[in-house]
Coordinates of C-alpha atoms in Angstrom, one line a residue:
M1 CA -36.2 -14.3 -11.4
S2 CA -33.4 -15.8 -9.3
F3 CA -31.4 -19.0 -10.3
E4 CA -28.5 -21.0 -8.8
A5 CA -25.4 -20.1 -10.7
G6 CA -22.6 -22.0 -9.0
N7 CA -20.8 -23.0 -5.8
Y8 CA -17.3 -21.8 -4.7
D9 CA -15.0 -21.7 -1.8
V10 CA -14.3 -18.0 -2.1
I11 CA -16.1 -15.2 -4.0
V12 CA -14.4 -11.9 -4.7
I13 CA -16.6 -8.8 -5.4
G14 CA -14.6 -6.4 -7.5
A15 CA -11.5 -6.8 -9.8
G16 CA -9.5 -3.6 -9.0
H17 CA -6.1 -3.9 -7.2
A18 CA -7.5 -5.3 -4.0
G19 CA -9.7 -7.8 -5.9
C20 CA -7.0 -9.1 -8.2
E21 CA -4.7 -9.9 -5.4
S22 CA -7.6 -11.6 -3.3
G23 CA -8.7 -13.7 -6.2
L24 CA -5.2 -14.8 -7.2
A25 CA -4.1 -15.6 -3.7
A26 CA -7.2 -17.6 -2.9
A27 CA -7.1 -19.6 -6.2
R28 CA -3.3 -20.3 -5.9
M29 CA -3.9 -21.7 -2.4
G30 CA -6.2 -24.1 -3.9
A31 CA -9.6 -22.6 -3.2
K32 CA -12.2 -22.7 -5.9
T33 CA -12.6 -18.9 -6.5
L34 CA -15.0 -16.6 -8.4
M35 CA -14.2 -12.9 -9.2
L36 CA -17.2 -10.8 -10.1
T37 CA -16.7 -7.4 -11.6
I38 CA -19.0 -4.7 -13.0
N39 CA -17.0 -4.4 -16.2
L40 CA -14.4 -6.9 -17.5
D41 CA -12.7 -4.1 -19.4
M42 CA -11.9 -2.4 -16.0
V43 CA -10.0 -5.2 -14.4
A44 CA -6.9 -3.7 -12.6
F45 CA -7.7 -0.3 -14.1
M46 CA -5.8 2.7 -12.7
P47 CA -8.3 5.5 -12.4
C48 CA -5.8 7.8 -10.7
N49 CA -2.2 8.2 -11.3
P50 CA -0.4 5.7 -13.6
S51 CA 2.3 4.7 -11.1
V52 CA 3.1 2.1 -8.6
G53 CA 5.3 2.5 -5.5
G54 CA 7.0 5.5 -3.7
P55 CA 7.8 6.0 0.0
A56 CA 6.2 3.2 2.1
K57 CA 4.0 2.1 -0.8
G58 CA 6.9 0.7 -2.8
I59 CA 7.9 -1.4 0.2
V60 CA 4.3 -2.7 0.4
V61 CA 4.7 -3.9 -3.3
R62 CA 7.9 -5.7 -2.3
E63 CA 6.0 -7.3 0.6
I64 CA 3.2 -8.4 -1.6
D65 CA 5.7 -10.0 -3.9
A66 CA 7.6 -11.8 -1.0
L67 CA 4.2 -13.2 0.1
G68 CA 3.5 -14.5 -3.4
G69 CA 1.3 -11.7 -4.7
E70 CA 1.2 -10.4 -8.3
M71 CA 1.6 -6.5 -8.2
G72 CA 5.3 -6.5 -8.3
R73 CA 5.7 -9.0 -11.2
N74 CA 3.0 -7.2 -13.2
I75 CA 4.6 -3.7 -12.9
D76 CA 8.0 -5.1 -13.8
K77 CA 6.5 -6.4 -17.1
T78 CA 4.6 -3.2 -17.9
H79 CA 6.5 -0.2 -16.6
I80 CA 7.7 2.7 -18.7
Q81 CA 10.0 4.1 -16.1
M82 CA 11.7 2.9 -12.8
R83 CA 13.3 5.1 -10.3
M84 CA 14.7 4.6 -6.8
L85 CA 13.7 7.5 -4.4
N86 CA 15.6 8.8 -1.4
T87 CA 18.9 7.2 -2.5
G88 CA 20.8 9.8 -0.6
K89 CA 19.0 8.9 2.7
G90 CA 19.2 5.8 4.9
P91 CA 17.8 2.4 3.8
A92 CA 14.7 2.8 6.0
V93 CA 13.1 5.4 3.6
R94 CA 14.5 4.2 0.3
A95 CA 11.7 3.3 -2.0
L96 CA 11.2 2.2 -5.7
R97 CA 8.6 4.0 -7.9
A98 CA 7.5 2.9 -11.4
Q99 CA 5.5 4.7 -14.0
A100 CA 3.1 2.3 -15.5
D101 CA 1.8 1.8 -18.9
K102 CA -1.7 1.8 -17.4
F103 CA -3.3 -0.1 -20.4
A104 CA -0.6 -2.7 -20.6
Y105 CA -0.8 -3.1 -16.8
Q106 CA -4.5 -4.0 -16.7
H107 CA -4.3 -6.2 -19.8
E108 CA -1.4 -8.2 -18.5
L109 CA -3.0 -8.7 -15.1
K110 CA -6.3 -9.7 -16.7
K111 CA -4.4 -12.2 -18.8
T112 CA -2.7 -13.6 -15.6
I113 CA -6.1 -14.0 -13.9
E114 CA -7.8 -15.6 -16.9
N115 CA -4.9 -18.2 -17.0
T116 CA -4.9 -19.1 -13.3
E117 CA -6.2 -22.4 -12.2
N118 CA -9.1 -22.5 -9.7
L119 CA -10.0 -18.9 -10.7
T120 CA -13.2 -17.8 -12.6
L121 CA -13.6 -14.3 -13.8
K122 CA -17.1 -13.1 -14.6
Q123 CA -18.9 -9.9 -15.3
G124 CA -21.7 -9.2 -12.9
L125 CA -23.1 -6.5 -10.6
V126 CA -23.6 -7.9 -7.0
E127 CA -26.6 -6.2 -5.2
K128 CA -27.0 -8.5 -2.2
L129 CA -25.1 -10.8 0.1
I130 CA -26.7 -14.0 1.4
V131 CA -26.4 -13.9 5.1
E132 CA -27.9 -16.7 7.2
D133 CA -27.5 -17.0 11.1
G134 CA -24.8 -14.2 11.1
Q135 CA -22.7 -15.9 8.4
C136 CA -22.1 -14.9 4.7
T137 CA -22.8 -17.8 2.4
G138 CA -23.1 -16.2 -1.0
V139 CA -24.1 -13.3 -3.3
I140 CA -26.9 -12.4 -5.6
T141 CA -26.3 -10.3 -8.8
Q142 CA -28.5 -7.9 -10.6
T143 CA -29.6 -10.6 -13.1
G144 CA -30.7 -12.8 -10.3
A145 CA -27.7 -15.2 -10.4
I146 CA -27.1 -16.8 -7.0
Y147 CA -23.6 -17.8 -6.2
R148 CA -23.0 -19.9 -3.1
S149 CA -19.6 -19.8 -1.2
K150 CA -17.9 -20.5 2.0
T151 CA -16.5 -17.0 2.2
V152 CA -16.9 -13.6 0.4
V153 CA -14.4 -10.8 0.0
I154 CA -15.8 -7.3 -0.9
T155 CA -13.3 -5.1 -2.9
T156 CA -15.6 -2.5 -4.4
G157 CA -13.1 0.4 -4.4
T158 CA -14.9 3.8 -4.9
F159 CA -17.9 2.2 -6.6
L160 CA -20.3 2.1 -3.6
R161 CA -22.9 4.8 -4.2
G162 CA -20.2 6.7 -6.2
E163 CA -21.0 10.2 -7.4
I164 CA -18.7 12.2 -9.8
I165 CA -18.6 15.9 -9.3
V166 CA -17.3 18.6 -11.7
G167 CA -18.2 22.2 -10.8
E168 CA -21.9 22.5 -10.5
L169 CA -22.5 19.0 -12.2
K170 CA -23.0 15.9 -10.0
Y171 CA -24.1 12.5 -11.2
S172 CA -24.2 8.9 -10.0
S173 CA -21.2 7.1 -11.3
G174 CA -18.1 5.0 -10.5
P175 CA -14.6 6.1 -11.4
N176 CA -14.0 7.0 -15.1
N177 CA -17.8 7.1 -15.8
Q178 CA -18.3 3.5 -14.9
Q179 CA -21.6 2.1 -13.5
P180 CA -21.7 2.6 -9.7
A181 CA -22.8 0.0 -7.1
I182 CA -25.9 1.5 -5.4
K183 CA -28.0 -1.5 -4.1
L184 CA -25.0 -3.2 -2.5
S185 CA -24.3 -0.2 -0.5
E186 CA -27.9 0.1 0.7
H187 CA -27.8 -3.6 1.5
L188 CA -24.7 -3.2 3.7
E189 CA -26.5 -0.7 5.7
E190 CA -29.5 -3.1 6.1
L191 CA -27.0 -5.6 7.5
G192 CA -26.0 -3.1 10.2
I193 CA -22.6 -2.2 8.8
E194 CA -21.7 1.3 9.5
L195 CA -20.7 3.4 6.4
V196 CA -19.0 6.7 6.1
R197 CA -18.8 9.1 3.0
F198 CA -15.3 9.7 1.6
K199 CA -14.1 11.7 -1.3
T200 CA -11.1 11.4 -3.7
G201 CA -10.2 13.1 -6.9
T202 CA -8.3 13.0 -10.1
P203 CA -6.5 15.7 -12.2
P204 CA -7.2 16.4 -16.0
R205 CA -5.4 14.4 -18.7
V206 CA -3.8 16.4 -21.5
N207 CA -2.5 15.7 -25.1
S208 CA 1.3 15.3 -25.1
H209 CA 1.5 16.8 -28.7
S210 CA 0.1 20.0 -27.2
I211 CA 2.9 20.4 -24.5
D212 CA 5.9 22.6 -24.8
Y213 CA 8.4 20.4 -23.0
S214 CA 11.2 22.9 -23.5
K215 CA 9.6 24.9 -20.7
T216 CA 9.6 22.0 -18.4
E217 CA 12.4 20.0 -16.5
I218 CA 13.0 16.4 -17.5
Q219 CA 12.6 13.7 -14.8
P220 CA 14.3 10.6 -16.2
G221 CA 14.3 7.1 -14.9
D222 CA 17.3 5.3 -13.3
D223 CA 20.2 4.2 -15.6
V224 CA 20.5 1.0 -13.5
P225 CA 17.9 -1.6 -14.3
R226 CA 15.6 -2.2 -11.3
A227 CA 12.6 -4.4 -10.4
F228 CA 10.0 -4.8 -7.7
S229 CA 9.7 -8.6 -7.8
F230 CA 12.4 -10.7 -6.3
E231 CA 11.8 -13.1 -9.2
T232 CA 12.4 -10.5 -11.9
E233 CA 15.9 -10.3 -13.4
P234 CA 16.1 -6.6 -14.2
V235 CA 16.7 -5.8 -17.8
E236 CA 17.3 -2.6 -19.6
T237 CA 14.1 -1.1 -21.1
E238 CA 13.4 2.0 -23.0
Q239 CA 12.5 4.5 -20.2
I240 CA 10.0 7.3 -20.9
P241 CA 10.7 10.4 -18.9
C242 CA 8.3 12.5 -16.8
W243 CA 8.5 16.3 -16.8
L244 CA 8.3 18.8 -14.1
T245 CA 6.7 22.3 -14.2
Y246 CA 5.0 24.6 -11.7
T247 CA 1.7 26.5 -11.1
S248 CA 2.0 30.2 -11.5
E249 CA 0.6 33.3 -9.7
T250 CA -2.0 33.5 -12.5
T251 CA -3.0 29.8 -11.8
H252 CA -3.6 30.8 -8.1
Q253 CA -5.5 33.9 -9.1
I254 CA -7.8 31.9 -11.5
I255 CA -8.6 29.4 -8.5
D256 CA -9.1 32.3 -6.0
D257 CA -11.5 34.0 -8.6
N258 CA -13.5 30.8 -9.0
L259 CA -13.7 29.3 -5.5
H260 CA -17.4 30.1 -5.4
R261 CA -17.9 27.7 -8.3
S262 CA -15.7 24.9 -6.5
P263 CA -17.9 22.1 -5.1
M264 CA -15.5 21.8 -2.3
Y265 CA -16.3 25.2 -1.0
S266 CA -19.9 25.5 -2.2
G267 CA -21.0 22.7 0.0
M268 CA -21.8 20.3 -2.8
I269 CA -19.1 17.8 -1.6
K270 CA -20.0 16.3 1.7
G271 CA -17.3 13.5 1.9
T272 CA -13.9 13.8 3.6
G273 CA -11.1 14.0 1.2
P274 CA -7.4 12.7 1.7
R275 CA -5.2 15.0 3.7
Y276 CA -2.0 13.8 1.9
C277 CA -3.4 14.3 -1.6
P278 CA -5.3 17.5 -1.5
S279 CA -6.9 19.2 -4.6
I280 CA -5.1 22.1 -6.1
E281 CA -7.8 24.5 -4.8
D282 CA -7.3 23.1 -1.3
K283 CA -3.5 23.6 -1.7
V284 CA -3.8 27.2 -2.9
V285 CA -6.3 28.1 0.0
R286 CA -4.2 26.3 2.7
F287 CA -0.8 27.3 1.5
N288 CA -1.6 30.8 0.2
D289 CA 1.9 32.0 1.1
K290 CA 3.5 29.6 -1.6
P291 CA 3.9 31.3 -5.0
R292 CA 3.9 28.1 -6.9
H293 CA 3.2 24.2 -6.6
Q294 CA 5.0 21.4 -8.4
I295 CA 3.3 19.8 -11.3
F296 CA 4.5 16.5 -12.7
L297 CA 3.5 15.5 -16.3
E298 CA 3.3 11.7 -16.3
P299 CA 2.7 9.7 -19.5
E300 CA -0.1 7.2 -19.3
G301 CA 1.5 4.6 -21.6
R302 CA 3.7 3.8 -24.6
N303 CA 0.9 3.9 -27.1
T304 CA -1.2 6.8 -26.0
Q305 CA -0.7 10.7 -26.0
E306 CA -2.6 11.1 -22.8
V307 CA -0.5 12.8 -20.0
Y308 CA -1.5 12.7 -16.3
V309 CA -1.2 16.2 -14.7
Q310 CA 0.0 15.0 -11.3
G311 CA -0.5 17.7 -8.6
L312 CA -3.5 19.4 -10.3
S313 CA -6.3 17.2 -8.8
T314 CA -9.5 19.3 -9.0
S315 CA -13.3 19.3 -9.3
L316 CA -13.6 23.0 -10.6
P317 CA -15.7 23.5 -13.6
E318 CA -14.4 22.3 -17.0
D319 CA -13.8 25.9 -18.3
V320 CA -11.9 26.8 -15.2
Q321 CA -9.7 23.7 -15.5
E322 CA -8.8 24.8 -19.1
K323 CA -7.8 28.2 -17.9
M324 CA -5.7 26.7 -15.0
L325 CA -3.9 24.4 -17.4
Q326 CA -3.0 27.1 -19.9
S327 CA -1.5 29.2 -17.1
I328 CA 1.2 26.7 -16.3
A329 CA 4.6 26.9 -18.1
G330 CA 4.7 24.5 -21.0
L331 CA 0.9 24.1 -21.1
E332 CA -0.1 27.5 -22.6
N333 CA -1.6 25.7 -25.7
V334 CA -2.4 22.5 -24.1
Q335 CA -5.5 20.4 -25.1
M336 CA -7.4 18.9 -22.3
M337 CA -8.5 15.3 -23.1
R338 CA -10.3 14.3 -19.9
T339 CA -11.6 16.6 -17.2
G340 CA -10.5 16.3 -13.6
Y341 CA -13.2 15.3 -11.2
A342 CA -14.0 14.5 -7.6
I343 CA -15.7 11.3 -6.6
E344 CA -17.7 10.7 -3.4
Y345 CA -18.3 7.0 -2.3
D346 CA -19.2 4.9 0.7
A347 CA -16.6 3.2 2.8
I348 CA -17.0 1.1 6.0
V349 CA -15.8 2.1 9.3
P350 CA -12.7 -0.2 9.6
T351 CA -12.9 -0.7 13.3
Q352 CA -15.7 -3.1 12.5
L353 CA -13.1 -5.6 11.3
W354 CA -10.9 -8.1 12.9
P355 CA -7.2 -8.0 12.0
T356 CA -7.9 -10.7 9.6
L357 CA -10.2 -8.2 7.7
E358 CA -13.3 -10.3 8.5
L359 CA -16.3 -8.4 9.7
K360 CA -16.9 -8.8 13.3
N361 CA -20.7 -9.0 13.1
I362 CA -20.9 -11.2 9.9
K363 CA -18.8 -14.3 9.9
N364 CA -17.0 -15.4 6.6
L365 CA -17.4 -11.8 5.1
Y366 CA -14.1 -10.0 4.5
T367 CA -13.5 -6.5 3.0
A368 CA -10.3 -5.0 1.5
G369 CA -9.1 -1.9 -0.3
Q370 CA -10.7 1.5 -0.6
I371 CA -13.9 0.3 0.9
N372 CA -11.9 0.1 4.2
G373 CA -11.1 3.7 4.1
T374 CA -7.7 3.7 2.4
S375 CA -6.3 5.5 -0.6
G376 CA -3.8 4.1 -3.1
Y377 CA -3.4 1.1 -5.3
E378 CA -0.6 -0.4 -3.1
E379 CA -2.6 -0.1 0.1
A380 CA -5.5 -1.8 -1.7
A381 CA -3.5 -4.6 -3.1
G382 CA -1.8 -5.3 0.3
Q383 CA -5.2 -5.6 2.0
G384 CA -6.6 -7.6 -0.9
L385 CA -3.8 -10.2 -0.6
I386 CA -4.4 -10.7 3.1
A387 CA -8.2 -10.8 2.8
G388 CA -7.8 -13.3 0.0
I389 CA -5.4 -15.5 2.0
N390 CA -7.6 -15.4 5.0
A391 CA -10.8 -16.2 3.1
A392 CA -9.0 -19.1 1.5
C393 CA -7.7 -20.3 4.9
R394 CA -11.2 -20.1 6.4
S395 CA -12.7 -22.2 3.5
L396 CA -9.8 -24.7 3.5
N397 CA -9.9 -25.0 7.4
K398 CA -6.3 -23.6 7.8
E399 CA -5.0 -21.1 10.3
E400 CA -5.6 -17.4 9.3
L401 CA -2.8 -14.8 8.8
I402 CA -2.2 -11.7 10.8
L403 CA 1.0 -9.7 10.1
D404 CA 2.6 -8.0 13.0
R405 CA 3.5 -4.3 12.8
S406 CA 7.2 -5.3 13.1
E407 CA 6.8 -7.8 10.2
A408 CA 5.5 -5.6 7.4
Y409 CA 4.1 -2.3 6.3
I410 CA 1.0 -4.3 5.5
G411 CA 0.8 -5.1 9.2
V412 CA 1.1 -1.5 10.1
L413 CA -1.7 -0.6 7.7
I414 CA -4.2 -3.1 8.8
D415 CA -3.5 -2.6 12.5
D416 CA -3.9 1.2 12.1
L417 CA -7.3 0.6 10.3
V418 CA -8.8 -2.0 12.6
T419 CA -7.4 -0.5 15.9
K420 CA -7.5 3.2 15.3
G421 CA -9.9 3.7 12.5
T422 CA -9.7 6.6 10.1
N423 CA -11.8 9.7 9.6
E424 CA -10.3 10.4 6.1
P425 CA -8.9 8.3 3.3
Y426 CA -5.9 6.7 4.9
R427 CA -2.5 6.8 3.1
L428 CA 0.5 4.7 4.3
L429 CA 3.6 6.8 5.3
T430 CA 7.0 5.7 6.6
S431 CA 6.4 7.8 9.7
R432 CA 3.4 5.5 10.6
A433 CA 5.8 2.6 11.1
E434 CA 7.6 2.7 14.4
Y435 CA 9.9 -0.2 13.3
R436 CA 10.7 1.3 9.9
L437 CA 14.4 0.5 10.1
L438 CA 13.3 -3.2 10.1
L439 CA 10.7 -2.8 7.4
R440 CA 13.0 -1.9 4.5
H441 CA 12.6 -2.1 0.7
D442 CA 15.8 -4.4 0.6
N443 CA 14.7 -7.0 3.1
A444 CA 11.1 -7.8 2.4
D445 CA 12.0 -11.2 1.2
L446 CA 14.0 -12.0 4.4
R447 CA 10.9 -10.9 6.4
L448 CA 8.0 -12.7 4.6
T449 CA 9.2 -15.3 2.1
K450 CA 9.0 -18.1 4.6
I451 CA 5.4 -17.1 5.3
G452 CA 4.5 -17.0 1.6
H453 CA 6.0 -20.4 1.2
K454 CA 4.1 -22.0 4.1
L455 CA 0.9 -20.6 2.5
G456 CA 1.7 -22.3 -0.8
L457 CA 2.1 -18.9 -2.6
I458 CA 5.9 -19.3 -3.0
S459 CA 7.2 -22.2 -5.1
D460 CA 9.7 -24.6 -3.6
E461 CA 12.2 -23.5 -6.3
R462 CA 11.9 -19.9 -5.4
F463 CA 12.1 -20.7 -1.6
A464 CA 15.3 -22.7 -2.2
D465 CA 16.8 -19.7 -4.0
F466 CA 15.7 -17.5 -1.0
E467 CA 17.3 -19.9 1.4
Q468 CA 20.5 -19.9 -0.5
K469 CA 20.6 -16.1 -0.5
K470 CA 19.9 -16.0 3.2
M471 CA 22.8 -18.5 3.9
L472 CA 25.2 -16.5 1.8
I473 CA 24.4 -13.2 3.7
E474 CA 25.0 -14.9 7.1
E475 CA 28.2 -16.6 5.9
E476 CA 29.7 -13.3 4.5
I477 CA 28.7 -11.3 7.7
A478 CA 30.4 -14.0 9.7
R479 CA 33.5 -13.9 7.5
L480 CA 33.8 -10.1 7.8
K481 CA 33.4 -10.2 11.6
A482 CA 36.2 -12.8 11.8
T483 CA 38.6 -11.2 9.3
Q484 CA 41.4 -9.1 10.7
L485 CA 42.8 -6.5 8.4
K486 CA 46.4 -5.1 8.8
P487 CA 47.0 -1.4 8.3
T488 CA 48.8 -2.0 4.9
K489 CA 49.7 1.0 2.6
E490 CA 47.0 -0.3 0.2
L491 CA 44.3 -0.2 3.0
Q492 CA 45.5 3.2 4.4
D493 CA 45.4 4.8 0.9
L494 CA 41.9 3.4 0.3
I495 CA 40.6 4.9 3.5
V496 CA 42.1 8.3 3.0
E497 CA 41.0 8.5 -0.6
N498 CA 37.4 8.1 0.6
G499 CA 37.7 10.7 3.3
G500 CA 38.6 8.7 6.3
S501 CA 41.4 8.8 8.8
E502 CA 44.2 6.3 8.8
L503 CA 44.2 3.2 11.0
K504 CA 46.6 3.1 14.0
D505 CA 46.3 -0.6 14.3
G506 CA 44.7 -3.6 12.8
I507 CA 40.9 -3.7 12.5
R508 CA 38.2 -6.3 11.8
A509 CA 36.6 -6.0 8.3
A510 CA 33.1 -5.6 9.8
D511 CA 34.3 -2.8 12.0
L512 CA 36.0 -1.0 9.1
L513 CA 32.7 -1.4 7.1
R514 CA 30.8 0.4 9.9
R515 CA 32.8 3.6 9.0
P516 CA 30.5 6.1 7.2
E517 CA 32.9 6.5 4.2
M518 CA 33.2 2.7 3.6
I519 CA 31.0 0.6 1.5
Y520 CA 31.1 -3.1 0.9
E521 CA 32.9 -2.8 -2.4
H522 CA 35.8 -1.1 -0.6
I523 CA 36.2 -4.0 1.8
H524 CA 35.9 -6.4 -1.1
T525 CA 39.0 -4.9 -2.8
I526 CA 41.1 -5.6 0.3
S527 CA 39.5 -8.9 1.5
P528 CA 37.5 -10.4 -1.3
S529 CA 35.0 -13.2 -0.8
E530 CA 35.7 -16.6 -2.4
K531 CA 32.2 -16.7 -3.7
D532 CA 30.7 -14.5 -6.5
L533 CA 28.0 -12.7 -4.5
H534 CA 24.9 -11.2 -6.1
P535 CA 24.5 -7.5 -5.6
D536 CA 21.5 -8.1 -3.3
V537 CA 23.6 -10.2 -1.1
K538 CA 26.3 -7.5 -0.8
E539 CA 23.6 -4.9 -0.1
Q540 CA 22.2 -6.9 2.8
V541 CA 25.7 -7.6 4.3
E542 CA 26.5 -3.9 4.2
I543 CA 23.1 -2.7 5.7
Q544 CA 23.0 -5.4 8.4
I545 CA 26.7 -4.6 9.5
K546 CA 26.4 -0.8 9.3
Y547 CA 23.1 -0.5 11.0
E548 CA 23.5 -3.5 13.4
G549 CA 23.3 -1.4 16.6
Y550 CA 20.1 0.4 15.5
I551 CA 18.5 -2.8 14.2
E552 CA 19.3 -4.5 17.6
K553 CA 17.7 -1.6 19.3
S554 CA 14.5 -1.9 17.2
L555 CA 14.4 -5.7 17.8
N556 CA 14.5 -5.1 21.6
Q557 CA 11.5 -2.7 21.2
V558 CA 9.7 -5.3 19.2
E559 CA 10.3 -7.9 21.9
R560 CA 8.9 -5.7 24.5
M561 CA 5.7 -5.0 22.4
K562 CA 5.3 -8.8 21.6
K563 CA 5.1 -9.4 25.3
M564 CA 2.1 -7.0 25.4
D565 CA 0.6 -8.7 22.3
L566 CA 0.9 -12.1 24.0
K567 CA -1.3 -11.0 26.7
K568 CA -4.7 -11.9 25.2
I569 CA -7.9 -10.4 26.1
P570 CA -10.9 -12.7 26.5
E571 CA -13.6 -12.0 23.8
N572 CA -16.3 -12.0 26.4
I573 CA -14.7 -9.4 28.7
D574 CA -17.1 -6.8 30.1
Y575 CA -15.3 -3.5 30.2
Q576 CA -18.1 -1.9 32.1
A577 CA -17.1 -4.1 35.0
I578 CA -13.6 -2.7 35.2
N579 CA -13.4 0.1 37.7
G580 CA -11.1 3.0 37.0
I581 CA -10.9 3.0 33.2
A582 CA -11.8 6.4 31.7
T583 CA -15.2 6.6 30.0
E584 CA -13.7 7.4 26.6
A585 CA -11.3 4.4 26.8
R586 CA -14.2 2.1 28.0
Q587 CA -16.1 3.2 24.9
K588 CA -13.2 2.7 22.4
L589 CA -12.4 -0.8 24.0
E590 CA -16.1 -1.8 23.5
Q591 CA -16.1 -0.6 20.1
V592 CA -12.8 -2.2 18.8
R593 CA -12.8 -5.3 21.1
P594 CA -8.9 -5.7 20.9
L595 CA -7.5 -9.1 20.8
S596 CA -4.6 -8.3 23.0
V597 CA -3.3 -5.8 25.5
G598 CA -0.8 -4.6 22.9
Q599 CA -3.6 -3.8 20.4
A600 CA -5.6 -2.1 23.1
S601 CA -2.6 0.1 23.9
R602 CA -2.7 1.4 20.2
I603 CA -6.3 2.5 20.3
S604 CA -6.7 6.2 20.1
G605 CA -8.2 7.5 23.4
V606 CA -6.9 4.6 25.5
N607 CA -4.0 6.0 27.6
P608 CA -1.2 4.2 29.6
A609 CA -3.2 4.6 32.8
D610 CA -6.1 2.7 31.3
I611 CA -3.8 -0.1 30.2
S612 CA -2.3 -0.5 33.6
I613 CA -5.8 -0.9 35.2
L614 CA -6.6 -3.5 32.5
L615 CA -3.4 -5.4 33.0
V616 CA -4.1 -5.5 36.8
Y617 CA -7.6 -6.7 36.1
L618 CA -6.5 -9.5 33.7
E619 CA -3.7 -10.6 36.0
Q620 CA -6.1 -11.0 38.9
G621 CA -8.2 -13.2 36.8
K622 CA -11.4 -11.2 37.5
I623 CA -12.8 -11.5 34.1
A624 CA -16.3 -10.4 34.1
R625 CA -18.6 -12.6 32.1
I626 CA -21.2 -11.0 29.8
S627 CA -24.5 -12.5 31.0
N628 CA -26.3 -14.6 28.4

């Protein structure tokens, strides 16, 4: 029997990485928020690799933090290793990556949620949405509890009609043998929401005591203390290393001999898997010329012996997994603690969403995370934050937030999903961002803190500190551009010592810093600032001066695209009435319903000729009205 259980501004279904950010953001903005999860013990659980960050993904974590989200702060508190990647490359591809204590991570985040004002966390399995006159007004749980709300955010991850597959075994389950959400998936189809079937997987976990680490290569963390959050003052913590080993020809032979037992090749798995995180059997088949593949042994926490075997994702039968593991150097006598598995699940076709992550055909209903076809904790958390912000804005009658592709990787992620869609689990890569020199790890706060403060997610105190940092950067850049250096013996010696050629005349400090062999500290020794500048300020000064020309070029490209994005397309436009547009482009435009010409130009299948015709049509004012 159903019963009325409460009224809220925002209801979040799910408490994974997307759900946690959604619920916290909405509550912190002042919306009365309810988070419902199948199992309270699984809040912020890491069913796959115990890590946060990496290329592109690490920048997303910094963006989440700059907007007032929680992921960066939480991993800073609970990491066991921190490492900056790509330090030998340019600033556009540098990225921070942390190994997490997966149990500490989820317990710390659950504690944060439980202690957040306006936020109620409850265990409950949502089976239906309440949809009236095209608007979502609440949810109904398995026990018959009716929760009413102004907005709803679905963040169900891989739980929708989840099925775990190991060899010939297939059974209904969410990740890590949790209860799946079956009826909600069926209900979404009843509401006319188009679903697709995706697949992801996870490798076995092994006992650390049974590994011979002498046959592997140590992968330590950085000596320099680092942090994701701009609020965290990095401190030295005991870093636990990871270890590198490789598959062998024997491993590959075992896989080849058992491909007929692989659900990927037997036809048991129907869902599409992630291109950039393939299973080991897929790697061996696709790259059969490679004699070995990297395997990283990643500890799952400080108080467990479980080790995650990164690079060995598989759904082969359990006995084959044992043989594979024992054919790898250092794992000859290893004990497998958990079997690797594949999981199939339902996801929605993301072109059904507006850039706010609201469903186009159901008002006040938002979706975020793996349900939108993405893979990765960071992609989920970034979407969750935006969906939570927009659900709160809608319930509080405030303007919703859409991040531009030039503002954030989160903007790239969401625009790719809602504009282009995805036919496989989507992973964010630096190559997906055309303005990646602007979207760096180091400048996320300069890009987004102002937005976070306006939303009420960044405190006045933190914003004042940010404004002070921004001012110091601008002042120091201006000082270096105005400072003329004479070619003294001290300066000439410094230049030559670092591999440069001597000066023939005086030079501005900023121009000297642009030389590839020069860094800010070199300039500082010759022309020190009167102020004691934080290392983050010095880093910004150096990057902004060294890459000024490239940054300016990127900003000019952004301005050109913004002009296209400012050309709005009326919601009631009839694409069938526009003569000359190709049939495929017409179909794609009808499906996505882009909000601007800029968005229309990014739709797969819409070419420049179609955009030219659309521009002429709009400029002539011949907007065909859809008949009532």
